[in-house]
Tab-separated table of C-alpha atoms in Angstrom:
chain	number	residue	atom	x	y	z
A	948	MET	CA	-64.976	27.416	-94.013
A	949	LYS	CA	-65.070	26.413	-97.667
A	950	LEU	CA	-61.762	24.609	-97.192
A	951	HIS	CA	-63.208	22.705	-94.237
A	952	ALA	CA	-66.236	21.647	-96.269
A	953	MET	CA	-64.004	20.400	-99.066
A	954	LEU	CA	-61.897	18.405	-96.627
A	955	LEU	CA	-64.993	16.827	-95.101
A	956	ALA	CA	-66.368	15.943	-98.534
A	957	GLY	CA	-63.045	14.405	-99.528
A	958	ALA	CA	-62.831	12.355	-96.349
A	959	PHE	CA	-66.214	10.703	-96.940
A	960	ALA	CA	-66.049	10.395	-100.728
A	961	LEU	CA	-66.067	6.850	-102.150
A	962	PRO	CA	-64.975	5.880	-105.641
A	963	ALA	CA	-67.911	5.216	-107.907
A	964	LEU	CA	-68.238	1.744	-109.362
A	965	GLY	CA	-68.316	1.616	-113.122
A	966	ALA	CA	-71.582	0.514	-114.557
A	967	ASP	CA	-70.003	-0.896	-117.708
A	968	ASP	CA	-68.630	-4.395	-118.050
A	969	PRO	CA	-65.033	-4.695	-116.813
A	970	ALA	CA	-62.225	-4.714	-119.360
A	971	ALA	CA	-59.994	-7.743	-119.893
A	972	ALA	CA	-56.970	-5.921	-118.496
A	973	SER	CA	-58.655	-5.611	-115.085
A	974	PHE	CA	-58.503	-9.395	-114.514
A	975	ALA	CA	-55.518	-11.044	-112.872
A	976	TRP	CA	-55.273	-14.022	-115.277
A	977	ARG	CA	-55.702	-13.764	-119.054
A	978	ALA	CA	-55.341	-16.461	-121.686
A	979	THR	CA	-55.319	-16.152	-125.480
A	980	LEU	CA	-57.114	-19.001	-127.252
A	981	ASP	CA	-56.717	-20.887	-130.490
A	982	THR	CA	-60.125	-22.001	-131.775
A	983	SER	CA	-58.675	-23.618	-134.940
A	984	GLY	CA	-60.993	-21.596	-137.160
A	985	GLN	CA	-64.117	-23.173	-135.664
A	986	SER	CA	-67.402	-21.381	-136.278
A	987	GLY	CA	-69.994	-22.082	-133.640
A	988	LEU	CA	-69.912	-23.283	-130.063
A	989	VAL	CA	-66.571	-24.398	-128.653
A	990	ARG	CA	-65.518	-25.437	-125.172
A	991	LEU	CA	-62.416	-24.757	-123.106
A	992	PRO	CA	-61.423	-26.834	-120.041
A	993	LEU	CA	-60.231	-24.325	-117.445
A	994	PRO	CA	-56.705	-25.036	-116.164
A	995	ALA	CA	-55.860	-25.048	-112.482
A	996	GLU	CA	-54.042	-21.703	-112.877
A	997	ALA	CA	-57.334	-20.027	-113.841
A	998	LEU	CA	-59.347	-21.726	-111.088
A	999	ALA	CA	-56.734	-20.606	-108.553
A	1000	ARG	CA	-57.334	-16.945	-109.503
A	1001	LEU	CA	-61.102	-16.829	-109.040
A	1002	GLN	CA	-62.333	-14.616	-106.217
A	1003	THR	CA	-65.859	-16.052	-106.090
A	1004	ARG	CA	-67.100	-19.517	-105.254
A	1005	ASN	CA	-69.322	-19.672	-108.359
A	1006	ALA	CA	-66.702	-18.307	-110.806
A	1007	ALA	CA	-68.592	-15.024	-111.248
A	1008	ASP	CA	-65.310	-13.232	-112.000
A	1009	LEU	CA	-64.676	-15.001	-115.296
A	1010	ARG	CA	-65.282	-13.508	-118.733
A	1011	VAL	CA	-64.695	-14.187	-122.443
A	1012	PHE	CA	-63.641	-11.360	-124.808
A	1013	ASP	CA	-63.119	-11.187	-128.564
A	1014	ALA	CA	-60.203	-9.497	-130.345
A	1015	SER	CA	-61.843	-6.056	-130.128
A	1016	GLY	CA	-62.322	-6.353	-126.354
A	1017	ALA	CA	-66.082	-6.873	-126.579
A	1018	PRO	CA	-67.569	-9.383	-124.103
A	1019	VAL	CA	-68.751	-12.719	-125.520
A	1020	ALA	CA	-71.712	-14.693	-124.179
A	1021	PHE	CA	-70.608	-17.878	-122.420
A	1022	ALA	CA	-71.771	-20.616	-120.069
A	1023	PHE	CA	-70.171	-23.078	-117.677
A	1024	ALA	CA	-70.295	-26.830	-118.228
A	1025	THR	CA	-68.833	-29.828	-116.466
A	1026	PRO	CA	-67.544	-33.019	-118.086
A	1027	PRO	CA	-69.915	-35.990	-117.819
A	1028	GLN	CA	-70.085	-37.114	-114.208
A	1029	PRO	CA	-69.334	-40.773	-113.512
A	1030	SER	CA	-72.023	-42.666	-111.674
A	1031	ALA	CA	-72.466	-41.272	-108.197
A	1032	ALA	CA	-73.449	-44.688	-106.841
A	1033	PRO	CA	-70.956	-46.082	-104.306
A	1034	ARG	CA	-68.701	-48.913	-105.396
A	1035	GLN	CA	-70.437	-52.226	-104.918
A	1036	GLU	CA	-69.010	-54.851	-102.633
A	1037	THR	CA	-68.925	-58.559	-103.234
A	1038	GLY	CA	-70.015	-60.979	-100.582
A	1039	ALA	CA	-67.623	-61.491	-97.687
A	1040	PHE	CA	-64.936	-64.160	-98.017
A	1041	ARG	CA	-64.134	-65.809	-94.687
A	1042	ALA	CA	-60.483	-65.768	-93.604
A	1043	LEU	CA	-58.875	-69.208	-93.287
A	1044	PRO	CA	-55.856	-69.100	-90.933
A	1045	LEU	CA	-52.576	-70.585	-92.087
A	1046	TYR	CA	-50.432	-72.706	-89.748
A	1047	ALA	CA	-46.812	-73.760	-89.975
A	1048	ALA	CA	-46.266	-77.456	-90.629
A	1049	PRO	CA	-43.319	-78.904	-88.663
A	1050	ALA	CA	-40.594	-80.446	-90.804
A	1051	GLY	CA	-41.356	-84.056	-91.612
A	1052	ALA	CA	-44.742	-83.945	-89.905
A	1053	ALA	CA	-47.970	-84.685	-91.710
A	1054	ALA	CA	-50.745	-82.106	-91.817
A	1055	PRO	CA	-53.610	-82.717	-89.356
A	1056	LYS	CA	-56.471	-84.800	-90.596
A	1057	GLY	CA	-59.030	-82.835	-92.621
A	1058	THR	CA	-56.575	-80.106	-93.634
A	1059	LEU	CA	-54.714	-79.262	-96.822
A	1060	GLN	CA	-50.948	-78.867	-96.931
A	1061	MET	CA	-49.366	-76.426	-99.364
A	1062	ARG	CA	-46.141	-74.520	-99.933
A	1063	VAL	CA	-45.756	-70.752	-99.799
A	1064	GLN	CA	-42.931	-68.235	-99.887
A	1065	GLN	CA	-42.146	-66.916	-96.392
A	1066	ASP	CA	-39.258	-64.500	-95.808
A	1067	GLY	CA	-37.727	-65.480	-99.141
A	1068	GLN	CA	-37.852	-69.220	-98.431
A	1069	GLN	CA	-40.264	-71.967	-99.338
A	1070	GLN	CA	-42.280	-73.078	-96.319
A	1071	SER	CA	-44.779	-75.839	-95.828
A	1072	VAL	CA	-48.072	-74.675	-94.306
A	1073	TRP	CA	-51.505	-76.145	-93.860
A	1074	VAL	CA	-55.034	-74.827	-93.890
A	1075	GLN	CA	-58.487	-76.265	-93.372
A	1076	LEU	CA	-60.747	-75.316	-96.281
A	1077	GLY	CA	-63.927	-76.671	-94.721
A	1078	GLU	CA	-66.065	-75.117	-92.003
A	1079	GLY	CA	-64.487	-74.904	-88.583
A	1080	ASN	CA	-60.845	-75.228	-87.532
A	1081	SER	CA	-61.041	-76.234	-83.899
A	1082	GLY	CA	-60.709	-79.932	-84.518
A	1083	ALA	CA	-57.747	-79.593	-86.845
A	1084	THR	CA	-55.685	-77.133	-84.831
A	1085	LYS	CA	-53.175	-78.699	-82.494
A	1086	PRO	CA	-52.067	-76.808	-79.364
A	1087	ALA	CA	-48.461	-76.698	-80.620
A	1088	ALA	CA	-49.386	-75.407	-84.076
A	1089	GLN	CA	-47.820	-72.063	-85.002
A	1090	ARG	CA	-50.297	-69.645	-86.499
A	1091	LEU	CA	-48.754	-67.529	-89.245
A	1092	PRO	CA	-49.361	-63.803	-89.968
A	1093	ALA	CA	-51.315	-64.774	-93.079
A	1094	VAL	CA	-54.780	-65.934	-94.107
A	1095	LEU	CA	-56.274	-67.589	-97.167
A	1096	PHE	CA	-59.534	-66.765	-98.962
A	1097	ASP	CA	-61.381	-69.045	-101.327
A	1098	THR	CA	-62.373	-66.591	-104.091
A	1099	ARG	CA	-62.804	-69.149	-106.886
A	1100	ALA	CA	-66.514	-68.342	-107.292
A	1101	GLN	CA	-65.957	-64.566	-107.751
A	1102	LYS	CA	-66.817	-63.841	-111.408
A	1103	ASP	CA	-66.603	-60.032	-111.596
A	1104	ALA	CA	-63.272	-58.217	-111.601
A	1105	VAL	CA	-62.403	-56.360	-108.404
A	1106	SER	CA	-60.305	-53.215	-108.000
A	1107	GLY	CA	-59.902	-53.221	-104.226
A	1108	PHE	CA	-60.810	-54.890	-100.958
A	1109	VAL	CA	-62.494	-54.012	-97.686
A	1110	VAL	CA	-60.692	-55.853	-94.894
A	1111	ARG	CA	-62.604	-56.611	-91.719
A	1112	ALA	CA	-60.033	-57.169	-89.023
A	1113	GLN	CA	-59.047	-56.428	-85.460
A	1114	LEU	CA	-56.128	-53.997	-85.584
A	1115	PRO	CA	-53.803	-52.580	-82.920
A	1116	ALA	CA	-54.510	-48.915	-82.245
A	1117	ASN	CA	-52.336	-46.218	-83.817
A	1118	VAL	CA	-50.224	-48.677	-85.866
A	1119	PRO	CA	-50.515	-48.752	-89.685
A	1120	VAL	CA	-50.318	-52.336	-90.939
A	1121	ALA	CA	-48.650	-53.082	-94.287
A	1122	VAL	CA	-50.128	-56.068	-96.112
A	1123	THR	CA	-49.256	-58.012	-99.237
A	1124	LEU	CA	-51.603	-59.941	-101.499
A	1125	SER	CA	-51.039	-62.816	-103.886
A	1126	THR	CA	-53.251	-65.170	-105.882
A	1127	SER	CA	-52.918	-68.786	-106.958
A	1128	PRO	CA	-54.952	-71.204	-109.091
A	1129	ASP	CA	-53.573	-74.323	-107.382
A	1130	LEU	CA	-52.127	-73.309	-103.950
A	1131	ALA	CA	-48.677	-74.046	-105.324
A	1132	SER	CA	-47.662	-71.211	-107.669
A	1133	TRP	CA	-48.383	-67.687	-106.410
A	1134	THR	CA	-48.623	-64.379	-108.273
A	1135	PRO	CA	-48.037	-61.155	-106.293
A	1136	LEU	CA	-50.899	-58.652	-106.468
A	1137	PRO	CA	-49.746	-54.986	-106.279
A	1138	VAL	CA	-51.775	-53.147	-103.663
A	1139	ARG	CA	-51.864	-49.552	-102.372
A	1140	GLY	CA	-52.691	-48.419	-98.875
A	1141	ARG	CA	-52.284	-49.638	-95.320
A	1142	LEU	CA	-54.761	-50.703	-92.689
A	1143	TYR	CA	-54.955	-48.528	-89.587
A	1144	ARG	CA	-57.214	-47.513	-86.729
A	1145	PHE	CA	-56.278	-44.483	-84.663
A	1146	GLU	CA	-57.897	-43.809	-81.326
A	1147	GLY	CA	-60.038	-40.789	-80.572
A	1148	GLU	CA	-63.202	-39.254	-81.956
A	1149	GLY	CA	-62.819	-38.380	-85.638
A	1150	ALA	CA	-59.368	-40.006	-85.804
A	1151	PRO	CA	-58.283	-41.474	-89.171
A	1152	VAL	CA	-59.362	-45.029	-89.962
A	1153	ASN	CA	-58.766	-47.073	-93.114
A	1154	ASP	CA	-59.996	-50.574	-93.918
A	1155	GLN	CA	-59.646	-50.433	-97.711
A	1156	LEU	CA	-56.876	-51.650	-99.997
A	1157	GLU	CA	-56.737	-50.424	-103.594
A	1158	LEU	CA	-55.307	-52.389	-106.492
A	1159	SER	CA	-53.211	-50.734	-109.195
A	1160	ALA	CA	-55.434	-52.436	-111.792
A	1161	PRO	CA	-58.633	-54.558	-111.683
A	1162	VAL	CA	-58.021	-58.285	-111.265
A	1163	GLN	CA	-59.990	-61.446	-111.952
A	1164	LEU	CA	-60.283	-63.806	-108.978
A	1165	GLN	CA	-62.433	-66.502	-110.579
A	1166	ASP	CA	-60.904	-69.987	-110.108
A	1167	ARG	CA	-58.175	-68.518	-107.890
A	1168	TYR	CA	-57.318	-68.310	-104.207
A	1169	LEU	CA	-56.308	-65.077	-102.479
A	1170	ARG	CA	-53.645	-64.918	-99.763
A	1171	LEU	CA	-53.179	-61.933	-97.439
A	1172	GLU	CA	-50.042	-61.512	-95.314
A	1173	TRP	CA	-48.873	-58.829	-92.928
A	1174	ALA	CA	-45.849	-57.987	-90.828
A	1175	GLY	CA	-45.627	-59.815	-87.537
A	1176	GLN	CA	-47.348	-57.216	-85.336
A	1177	GLU	CA	-49.295	-58.480	-82.362
A	1178	GLY	CA	-53.019	-57.952	-82.004
A	1179	ILE	CA	-54.005	-58.482	-85.661
A	1180	ALA	CA	-56.865	-60.832	-86.468
A	1181	VAL	CA	-58.270	-60.814	-90.005
A	1182	GLU	CA	-61.870	-62.007	-90.130
A	1183	SER	CA	-62.915	-61.575	-93.770
A	1184	VAL	CA	-62.540	-59.509	-96.916
A	1185	ALA	CA	-65.037	-58.184	-99.430
A	1186	GLY	CA	-64.042	-57.243	-102.946
A	1187	LEU	CA	-64.775	-53.804	-104.408
A	1188	LEU	CA	-66.069	-54.187	-107.940
A	1189	ALA	CA	-64.135	-52.373	-110.624
A	1190	ALA	CA	-65.770	-49.062	-111.521
A	1191	ALA	CA	-67.501	-49.029	-114.913
A	1192	LEU	CA	-66.491	-45.409	-115.568
A	1193	ALA	CA	-63.080	-43.849	-115.077
A	1194	GLN	CA	-62.756	-40.960	-112.681
A	1195	ARG	CA	-62.624	-37.480	-114.210
A	1196	GLU	CA	-59.229	-35.840	-114.239
A	1197	GLN	CA	-59.169	-33.047	-111.664
A	1198	PRO	CA	-57.023	-29.954	-112.327
A	1199	ALA	CA	-54.236	-29.830	-109.741
A	1200	LEU	CA	-52.206	-26.954	-108.281
A	1201	THR	CA	-49.129	-27.367	-106.076
A	1202	LEU	CA	-49.140	-24.815	-103.278
A	1203	PRO	CA	-46.023	-22.863	-102.317
A	1204	ALA	CA	-44.264	-23.738	-99.085
A	1205	GLY	CA	-46.534	-23.245	-96.099
A	1206	ILE	CA	-45.834	-21.023	-93.105
A	1207	ALA	CA	-45.103	-22.888	-89.880
A	1208	ASP	CA	-47.231	-21.969	-86.875
A	1209	GLY	CA	-45.228	-23.550	-84.090
A	1210	PRO	CA	-43.922	-27.133	-84.249
A	1211	ASN	CA	-47.321	-28.746	-84.875
A	1212	ALA	CA	-48.992	-26.788	-87.695
A	1213	VAL	CA	-48.458	-25.334	-91.168
A	1214	GLU	CA	-50.708	-22.760	-92.846
A	1215	TRP	CA	-51.320	-21.605	-96.417
A	1216	GLN	CA	-53.059	-18.395	-97.507
A	1217	LEU	CA	-54.639	-19.476	-100.780
A	1218	GLY	CA	-55.936	-16.233	-102.265
A	1219	PHE	CA	-58.795	-17.874	-104.194
A	1220	ALA	CA	-62.399	-18.868	-103.477
A	1221	THR	CA	-62.723	-21.863	-105.827
A	1222	PRO	CA	-64.040	-24.908	-103.931
A	1223	ILE	CA	-61.429	-27.595	-103.251
A	1224	ALA	CA	-62.229	-31.213	-104.034
A	1225	ARG	CA	-59.107	-32.920	-102.651
A	1226	VAL	CA	-55.864	-32.120	-100.882
A	1227	GLU	CA	-52.774	-34.231	-101.535
A	1228	LEU	CA	-50.281	-34.073	-98.680
A	1229	THR	CA	-46.936	-35.750	-99.314
A	1230	THR	CA	-43.523	-35.850	-97.705
A	1231	ALA	CA	-40.125	-36.682	-99.174
A	1232	ARG	CA	-38.764	-37.978	-95.865
A	1233	ASP	CA	-38.447	-41.753	-95.729
A	1234	ASN	CA	-40.250	-43.827	-93.096
A	1235	THR	CA	-42.545	-41.015	-92.051
A	1236	LEU	CA	-45.921	-41.496	-90.392
A	1237	LEU	CA	-48.030	-38.492	-89.346
A	1238	PRO	CA	-51.701	-38.428	-88.368
A	1239	VAL	CA	-52.974	-34.943	-89.226
A	1240	ARG	CA	-56.156	-32.963	-89.536
A	1241	ILE	CA	-56.923	-30.405	-92.249
A	1242	LEU	CA	-58.739	-27.194	-91.329
A	1243	GLY	CA	-59.948	-24.196	-93.312
A	1244	ARG	CA	-61.465	-20.739	-93.003
A	1245	ASN	CA	-62.477	-17.860	-95.275
A	1246	GLU	CA	-61.539	-14.906	-93.075
A	1247	ALA	CA	-58.639	-14.358	-90.709
A	1248	SER	CA	-61.154	-13.467	-87.981
A	1249	GLU	CA	-63.078	-16.759	-88.352
A	1250	PRO	CA	-62.379	-19.846	-86.250
A	1251	TRP	CA	-60.833	-22.800	-88.053
A	1252	ARG	CA	-63.294	-25.481	-89.160
A	1253	LEU	CA	-62.401	-29.152	-89.554
A	1254	LEU	CA	-62.314	-30.369	-93.168
A	1255	ALA	CA	-60.740	-33.828	-92.897
A	1256	ASN	CA	-58.686	-36.240	-90.803
A	1257	THR	CA	-56.034	-38.172	-92.659
A	1258	LEU	CA	-52.652	-39.850	-92.436
A	1259	VAL	CA	-49.460	-38.687	-94.175
A	1260	TYR	CA	-46.969	-41.498	-94.645
A	1261	ARG	CA	-44.065	-42.739	-96.739
A	1262	LEU	CA	-43.059	-46.205	-95.616
A	1263	GLY	CA	-41.015	-49.027	-97.089
A	1264	ALA	CA	-37.723	-49.628	-98.844
A	1265	ALA	CA	-36.405	-47.102	-101.372
A	1266	GLY	CA	-38.203	-47.477	-104.675
A	1267	GLN	CA	-40.980	-49.535	-103.083
A	1268	GLU	CA	-42.498	-46.962	-100.732
A	1269	SER	CA	-46.188	-46.886	-99.977
A	1270	THR	CA	-47.671	-43.399	-99.706
A	1271	ASN	CA	-50.997	-41.998	-98.559
A	1272	PRO	CA	-53.868	-41.156	-100.946
A	1273	ALA	CA	-55.418	-37.694	-101.271
A	1274	ALA	CA	-57.841	-36.441	-98.629
A	1275	VAL	CA	-61.369	-35.748	-99.912
A	1276	LEU	CA	-62.703	-32.356	-98.773
A	1277	TYR	CA	-66.149	-32.398	-100.464
A	1278	GLN	CA	-65.507	-29.021	-102.134
A	1279	PRO	CA	-65.407	-26.437	-99.367
A	1280	SER	CA	-64.447	-22.868	-100.200
A	1281	ALA	CA	-61.511	-21.817	-98.024
A	1282	ARG	CA	-59.029	-18.993	-98.413
A	1283	TRP	CA	-56.777	-20.390	-95.689
A	1284	LEU	CA	-55.725	-23.991	-95.110
A	1285	ARG	CA	-54.097	-25.369	-91.982
A	1286	VAL	CA	-52.577	-28.800	-91.344
A	1287	GLU	CA	-52.107	-29.844	-87.722
A	1288	ALA	CA	-50.286	-32.902	-86.427
A	1289	THR	CA	-52.325	-35.013	-83.988
A	1290	HIS	CA	-51.773	-37.880	-81.542
A	1291	GLY	CA	-48.662	-36.310	-80.046
A	1292	THR	CA	-46.719	-36.020	-83.323
A	1293	ARG	CA	-44.987	-32.954	-84.772
A	1294	LEU	CA	-44.654	-31.429	-88.222
A	1295	GLU	CA	-41.417	-29.700	-87.275
A	1296	GLY	CA	-38.593	-30.931	-89.487
A	1297	VAL	CA	-40.918	-32.838	-91.820
A	1298	PRO	CA	-40.892	-31.493	-95.424
A	1299	LEU	CA	-44.548	-31.318	-96.381
A	1300	THR	CA	-45.867	-30.648	-99.901
A	1301	ALA	CA	-49.527	-29.748	-100.470
A	1302	ARG	CA	-51.393	-29.962	-103.754
A	1303	VAL	CA	-55.057	-29.046	-104.185
A	1304	ARG	CA	-57.391	-30.487	-106.808
A	1305	PHE	CA	-60.500	-28.835	-108.239
A	1306	GLU	CA	-63.559	-30.270	-109.900
A	1307	PRO	CA	-63.176	-29.770	-113.667
A	1308	VAL	CA	-64.995	-26.813	-115.260
A	1309	GLU	CA	-65.398	-25.990	-118.946
A	1310	VAL	CA	-66.307	-22.668	-120.574
A	1311	VAL	CA	-68.604	-22.857	-123.609
A	1312	PHE	CA	-68.874	-19.870	-125.986
A	1313	ALA	CA	-69.563	-19.034	-129.631
A	1314	ALA	CA	-66.442	-18.631	-131.742
A	1315	GLY	CA	-66.178	-17.146	-135.233
A	1316	SER	CA	-64.177	-14.575	-137.156
A	1317	ALA	CA	-63.745	-12.169	-134.209
A	1318	GLY	CA	-60.750	-14.039	-132.760
A	1319	PRO	CA	-58.371	-14.449	-131.194
A	1320	TYR	CA	-60.520	-14.795	-128.104
A	1321	GLN	CA	-59.479	-14.301	-124.505
A	1322	VAL	CA	-60.657	-16.033	-121.333
A	1323	VAL	CA	-59.923	-14.017	-118.201
A	1324	ALA	CA	-60.332	-14.740	-114.490
A	1325	GLY	CA	-59.660	-13.168	-111.122
A	1326	ARG	CA	-61.280	-9.862	-110.237
A	1327	GLY	CA	-62.925	-8.828	-106.992
A	1328	ALA	CA	-66.468	-7.440	-106.803
A	1329	THR	CA	-67.432	-8.688	-110.259
A	1330	PRO	CA	-71.086	-9.577	-110.933
A	1331	PRO	CA	-71.839	-12.913	-112.610
A	1332	ALA	CA	-72.359	-12.940	-116.374
A	1333	ALA	CA	-72.556	-16.636	-117.344
A	1334	LEU	CA	-75.661	-17.879	-119.138
A	1335	PRO	CA	-77.353	-21.181	-118.263
A	1336	ILE	CA	-75.658	-23.966	-120.187
A	1337	ALA	CA	-79.066	-25.209	-121.362
A	1338	MET	CA	-79.562	-21.935	-123.240
A	1339	LEU	CA	-76.404	-22.440	-125.295
A	1340	ALA	CA	-76.950	-26.177	-125.682
A	1341	SER	CA	-80.359	-25.519	-127.254
A	1342	ALA	CA	-78.631	-23.701	-130.108
A	1343	THR	CA	-76.877	-26.837	-131.391
A	1344	THR	CA	-77.615	-30.500	-131.981
A	1345	VAL	CA	-74.143	-31.522	-130.781
A	1346	LYS	CA	-73.773	-32.644	-127.178
A	1347	VAL	CA	-71.787	-30.216	-125.066
A	1348	GLU	CA	-69.116	-32.804	-124.271
A	1349	ASN	CA	-68.655	-33.411	-128.022
A	1350	LEU	CA	-68.110	-29.759	-128.970
A	1351	PRO	CA	-64.684	-28.928	-130.438
A	1352	ALA	CA	-62.168	-27.830	-127.829
A	1353	ALA	CA	-60.227	-24.585	-127.901
A	1354	ARG	CA	-56.719	-24.514	-126.532
A	1355	ILE	CA	-54.646	-21.951	-124.679
A	1356	VAL	CA	-51.672	-20.603	-126.627
A	1357	ALA	CA	-50.495	-17.811	-124.292
A	1358	THR	CA	-51.208	-16.604	-120.767
A	1359	GLN	CA	-50.587	-13.396	-118.905
A	1360	VAL	CA	-50.659	-13.207	-115.124
A	1361	ASP	CA	-50.494	-10.032	-113.091
A	1362	ALA	CA	-47.981	-9.959	-110.278
A	1363	GLY	CA	-49.277	-10.580	-106.797
A	1364	PRO	CA	-49.880	-7.823	-104.280
A	1365	ALA	CA	-46.889	-5.539	-103.906
A	1366	THR	CA	-44.840	-5.966	-100.746
A	1367	GLY	CA	-43.000	-3.356	-98.754
A	1368	TRP	CA	-40.825	-2.977	-95.675
A	1369	TRP	CA	-44.005	-3.103	-93.564
A	1370	THR	CA	-45.223	-6.473	-94.853
A	1371	PRO	CA	-43.380	-8.630	-92.253
A	1372	TRP	CA	-44.941	-6.551	-89.459
A	1373	LEU	CA	-48.528	-7.217	-90.524
A	1374	PRO	CA	-50.610	-9.570	-88.333
A	1375	ARG	CA	-51.080	-13.134	-89.597
A	1376	GLY	CA	-53.839	-13.289	-92.208
A	1377	VAL	CA	-53.774	-9.527	-92.999
A	1378	ASP	CA	-52.610	-8.715	-96.541
A	1379	ASN	CA	-51.309	-5.416	-97.912
A	1380	LYS	CA	-54.688	-4.490	-99.419
A	1381	THR	CA	-56.494	-4.898	-96.105
A	1382	ALA	CA	-53.740	-3.026	-94.279
A	1383	GLY	CA	-53.975	-0.240	-96.862
A	1384	LEU	CA	-57.728	0.113	-96.339
A	1385	TRP	CA	-57.213	0.350	-92.591
A	1386	ALA	CA	-54.485	2.954	-93.175
A	1387	VAL	CA	-56.856	5.036	-95.332
A	1388	LEU	CA	-59.550	4.761	-92.667
A	1389	LEU	CA	-57.086	5.834	-89.970
A	1390	ALA	CA	-55.928	8.750	-92.114
A	1391	GLY	CA	-59.570	9.805	-92.574
A	1392	VAL	CA	-60.156	9.692	-88.816
A	1393	LEU	CA	-57.036	11.784	-88.209
A	1394	LEU	CA	-58.154	14.262	-90.886
A	1395	LEU	CA	-61.579	14.614	-89.304
A	1396	GLY	CA	-59.927	15.087	-85.933
A	1397	ALA	CA	-57.738	17.832	-87.361
A	1398	VAL	CA	-60.752	19.571	-88.920
A	1399	ALA	CA	-62.715	19.348	-85.666
A	1400	TRP	CA	-59.764	20.731	-83.690
A	1401	SER	CA	-59.392	23.622	-86.183
A	1402	LEU	CA	-63.117	24.437	-85.940
A	1403	LEU	CA	-62.972	24.322	-82.153
A	1404	ARG	CA	-60.084	26.778	-82.121
A	1405	GLN	CA	-62.028	29.185	-84.340
A	1406	VAL	CA	-65.107	28.973	-82.122
A	1407	ASN	CA	-63.085	29.635	-78.956
A	1408	ALA	CA	-60.989	32.420	-80.508
A	1409	LYS	CA	-61.632	35.840	-78.983
A	1410	PRO	CA	-62.803	38.660	-81.273
A	1411	GLY	CA	-59.963	40.825	-82.560
A	1412	THR	CA	-57.268	38.151	-82.101
């Protein structure tokens, strides 16, 4: 009976959690720092590799240690946030249609004739700059896939445009822009993005064009052209004023190849809980256009939740391709990501690369003669230890963003979970650790069953046998 009691106690025993602070070696990611002999508060921008090891949404499993292994007080800070106000729009500029002028024919009365480059050749066109076009437009006039905007009064630099237009459904429209001071000499204006409107609730829509650099439109005209698709009618554009503050650089991490789930979806098991700010989906295949939706979840048993609808494309001649921007996810925490093709398209055969971006985070701590210091990250079931940043900031007259920066000189990363012959047989979303816990639980149940069966045999045994 003593043996049975010991077996029962062993079956229900749980390992005790240490009350002391965890040691640096128990964290999955460890970095040795160079503080350049600084004495006082220093800051360290966390790289994407550290953020991709955190097992808590609020970075509770991050610590700072000195050379002796003693924990160091620290706080989290973020770089100065650019203005959260939305980009301001200029007033709308009305679209003035352009018409082909027949060879040798004079432009209609009340219109202005000019020359533009069309399909690599100079072409004579005409436009009416005043209000109304009905009186100047002849029935035989050929309307061109281009419009003109009088932007001469726009004083502030713009970095993009919002195009108000009627677009054909499910067809991305490539446009080109150019400016001119005299309607004779034209300067191309590099632009990123395409206009599109996909059908269906929540389907991707884009009416913005981004410039590679801010441009001045004062005393200049703007011309917008597109390929000759049917069903396009541009009504007006509004300029997007150039942002006064540059966007903060977001740490980026390229994900390994995803796992296909049929011909229409690809999944990634991330293994971290850090909130995601953006997802960049790209393809190396030329002339590709894929409407997709991005989904996420935190547990394999949870249903997928929609994070974003976007368009993955690479269109245009080699060396001049236009590609899609990153999809904004508004910082959800997701341990699994899934990309699904929509509108009858397939991901099968399309090489897809995914890169996630995080909001930047800095660690602030007091450095001195106890270096070299270590920053570590990635440990389950770790209580938070960070102090409020205001507490550390009150100890110095220097602004947090102006503190000297430490740098990483060496990193050490533990290998991922060990795999075995059984790994390919595990259900989707179940890792080796989870499977091991279930195996221990099953072994405990079998052990209890064996003990119960042994006790039952003893109770039913006849005396003297």
